Amino acid sequence: MAEPRLIEISPVTRVEGHGKVTIHLDADNNVDEARLHIVEFRGFERFIRGRLMWEVPVIVQRLCGICPVSHHLAAAKAMDMIAGVDTLTPTAEKMRRLMHYGQVMQSHVLHFFHLAAPDLLFGFGAPAEKRNIFEVIKENPELGKRAILMRKYGQEIIEATAGKKIHGTGAIPGGINRNLPIERRDHFLSNIDEMIDWSRDAVKLARDYTLEHEDLVAEFGSFPSNYMSLVRESDGALDLYHGNLRALSSTGDMIFDQVPYTQYHEKIVEDVRSWSYMKFPFITELGPDAGWYRVGPLARMNTASFIDTPLAAEAHKELKAVTGGSPNNSTLANHWARMIEVLHCVEKIRELLNDPDLQGTDLVETGDRREEGIGVIEAPRGNLIHHYKVDEHDQVTYCNLIVSTTHNNEGMNRAVKDVAVKHLSGKEQITEGMLNHVEVAIRAYDPCLSCATHALGQMPLQVELFDAHGGMIDSRTQCV
Amino acid sequence: MSGTKRETGFTFTIDGVEVKATAGMTIMEAADEAGVYIPRLCDHEGLRHQGSCRVCTVKAGGRSVAACTQPAAPGQSVENETPHLTKMRRDLVEMLFHEGNHLCPICEASGNCELQAMAYRLDMTEATRFPYLEPCRSLDASHPDIALDTNRCISCGRCIRASQDVDGKGVFGYVGRGIHRRVAVNGENLADTDAEATDHAISREVCPVGCIIRKRVGFAVPIGEREFDHGLIGHEIEEKRK
Ligand code: SF4
Ligand code: SF4
Ligand code: FES
Ligand code: NI
């Protein structure tokens, strides 16, 4: 009889940050348990304590080299609240939105073309040397060129609104520190149509993939869950920058809707488990077993009543039609959702560029100081919560962050288990291609591990495979 | 003896450039008027000269002297931006970084900071030759309108002179001796002093770094419009000569 085994897949490649997947096999080589471990490092919450409130939106960007703008804006929104400002000037709100759309666009493009495309184009079991962006460019130079130019466009938008491509200073408590000069606007307008065309093509690419691989998409890491995101206050439309919280069940029943995000701590609880430092949030009223939920592009496609830009709206309808209007539970459909959001962002950017408010000079509002501030935003990877308390000396006394990857913790763990059971169980030999399947499931969530771990800088992910006696059979570690 | 200025005027050279001076002028004052920039940190327009940071060290008559306190002398040839002096200044500036806790990317003085700007001017590309001292320093946010982040203080004493000589107060003073000499407030904390946000000592121009902070205006000036986004430190003086 074969020995029981434990598999630990340790570094999941092409995800950002560090984590570890452990897969335990039993004596018959069946998957007994599969878990994603992310070491959450709470040093940041301590570091920020005592700092001055207007420094926070700048400091928090150091949390993550990959999504600094999301942290910048979520923190700025929390600081608006502390500054007593509930409504920004039109110029400030629109400049921040422009920054955010630029960020979501460039982040999604990076993920899709650089991190996911190799798997989608060459297959999950393809040899490792084939699964990288260089092979994608070799095979499809036009796609490679677009990937680079679309990302550059998004980064230039960030630079124009925040002053720098990464770690800028644009948003300040109560507003923004700059507007968009007309020359820069004209520069962006000069190739916005091309960006729209390319985004439409990207949506088509992701959609065709999803529809052509219907069986794979339907079973790969696919399982029901609840979904949560912000939606627009008035009508439940997709809104990446601001809105109220909405949560849906896997069958589309409303769990809660239009809840002001300042009440997030009543609606969700952050659960702790002995084997992981990362918390497992769940919806309070459903409890820890039934209340876990997913966030991110697909979650937003599920929660949003509609999209308010015409081209993305059409694409959204098409995605919804696949599941007859109910939530889509397929992990891999995230790629399609992500490209719909790229299209939405580019349409929004066009709308904003044509808005003269961007050249306005009324940049900052003031108000009556409050002690507590909560800022929530839909970051590329999903809902992002920043919560602070600030004393009468303007110093931070409390900080709590819930990042997208933490919201998705349970979902990612389920996906890992699901894929491990389906692809590794009962196999005598574990091949690299099989282990990559597990990584593909994690990558579909685009987890920002450096964010989740609150470590400063990037870390790799490991995948380790153990037998039942705890002996390591295989281990992979790779940096992005 | 006629005593007119014209008669007491004389010339000397700095790095070969002819500079006019009158009796009693320091080398730095003459250089400024002539559009020759000599790097400096503790010296500041409108404040009494102190001559403590040594960043302005020049060679005059074969001796190293502080240009901010040394009187100009007729016919002298002064060396300013030679490779040797630039290296010495860079070492001094590097040590200032190592003595404090400077995290420029999250500092609201970034782009307006003379220490940072000096590092750029002197081409300080790495800050790792000396061990970081990582001193444990405090952030004093007790005052309603002013904060002091002493992690960034370079003990230049500009605030002390501004408070005493311009504001007629004594908000700041030196404590300790030698390498332990630090600038501190004359009280429990800043709220315990008579400091006001309108004091000259608190104005943006006096503190060369991000230690004295006027509250709630940090990062309001966008990147691109900050003081040293427009050019290297000293460029305004140098432009007089062009
Ligand atoms: S005071 Fe100047 S050198 Fe120090 S951290 Fe701030 S910008 Fe950098
Ligand atoms: S607080 Fe500023 S002005 Fe005063 S000694 Fe320190 S660095 Fe110089
Ligand atoms: S500027 Fe002359 S010694 Fe400091
Ligand atoms: Ni991140």
PDB file of N, CA and C in Angstrom, chain A residues 9 24 83 104 214 266 301 358 360 370 381 407 468 470:
ATOM      1  N   ILE A   9       2.283  22.947  -2.367  1.00  0.00           N
ATOM      2  CA  ILE A   9       2.715  23.706  -3.543  1.00  0.00           C
ATOM      3  C   ILE A   9       3.166  25.057  -3.028  1.00  0.00           C
ATOM      4  N   HIS A  24      -2.250  18.044   1.170  1.00  0.00           N
ATOM      5  CA  HIS A  24      -1.994  16.795   1.893  1.00  0.00           C
ATOM      6  C   HIS A  24      -2.664  15.655   1.157  1.00  0.00           C
ATOM      7  N   ALA A  83     -11.946  64.819   7.927  1.00  0.00           N
ATOM      8  CA  ALA A  83     -11.885  66.270   7.700  1.00  0.00           C
ATOM      9  C   ALA A  83     -13.292  66.878   7.670  1.00  0.00           C
ATOM     10  N   VAL A 104      -7.410  50.978 -12.445  1.00  0.00           N
ATOM     11  CA  VAL A 104      -8.084  49.696 -12.655  1.00  0.00           C
ATOM     12  C   VAL A 104      -7.748  49.177 -14.053  1.00  0.00           C
ATOM     13  N   GLU A 214     -16.340  26.117 -22.522  1.00  0.00           N
ATOM     14  CA  GLU A 214     -17.503  26.099 -21.649  1.00  0.00           C
ATOM     15  C   GLU A 214     -17.410  25.042 -20.541  1.00  0.00           C
ATOM     16  N   GLU A 266     -20.693  46.134  10.975  1.00  0.00           N
ATOM     17  CA  GLU A 266     -21.904  45.466  11.443  1.00  0.00           C
ATOM     18  C   GLU A 266     -22.279  44.338  10.488  1.00  0.00           C
ATOM     19  N   MET A 301     -19.675  41.996 -11.446  1.00  0.00           N
ATOM     20  CA  MET A 301     -20.598  41.711 -12.550  1.00  0.00           C
ATOM     21  C   MET A 301     -21.877  41.097 -11.985  1.00  0.00           C
ATOM     22  N   LEU A 358     -12.841  68.895 -15.184  1.00  0.00           N
ATOM     23  CA  LEU A 358     -11.457  68.471 -14.924  1.00  0.00           C
ATOM     24  C   LEU A 358     -10.483  69.640 -14.969  1.00  0.00           C
ATOM     25  N   GLY A 360     -11.374  72.537 -13.675  1.00  0.00           N
ATOM     26  CA  GLY A 360     -11.817  73.431 -12.610  1.00  0.00           C
ATOM     27  C   GLY A 360     -10.689  73.737 -11.638  1.00  0.00           C
ATOM     28  N   ARG A 370     -14.071  65.136  12.387  1.00  0.00           N
ATOM     29  CA  ARG A 370     -14.613  63.960  13.054  1.00  0.00           C
ATOM     30  C   ARG A 370     -13.438  63.129  13.561  1.00  0.00           C
ATOM     31  N   ARG A 381      -8.850  44.345  -7.603  1.00  0.00           N
ATOM     32  CA  ARG A 381      -9.066  42.983  -7.104  1.00  0.00           C
ATOM     33  C   ARG A 381     -10.320  42.855  -6.267  1.00  0.00           C
ATOM     34  N   HIS A 407     -10.817  39.426   1.712  1.00  0.00           N
ATOM     35  CA  HIS A 407     -12.236  39.115   1.452  1.00  0.00           C
ATOM     36  C   HIS A 407     -12.341  37.775   0.723  1.00  0.00           C
ATOM     37  N   ALA A 468       1.477  11.833   3.851  1.00  0.00           N
ATOM     38  CA  ALA A 468       0.686  11.826   5.085  1.00  0.00           C
ATOM     39  C   ALA A 468       1.557  11.868   6.329  1.00  0.00           C
ATOM     40  N   GLY A 470       4.006  13.888   6.555  1.00  0.00           N
ATOM     41  CA  GLY A 470       4.570  15.243   6.580  1.00  0.00           C
ATOM     42  C   GLY A 470       5.849  15.357   5.761  1.00  0.00           C
TER      43      GLY A 470
END
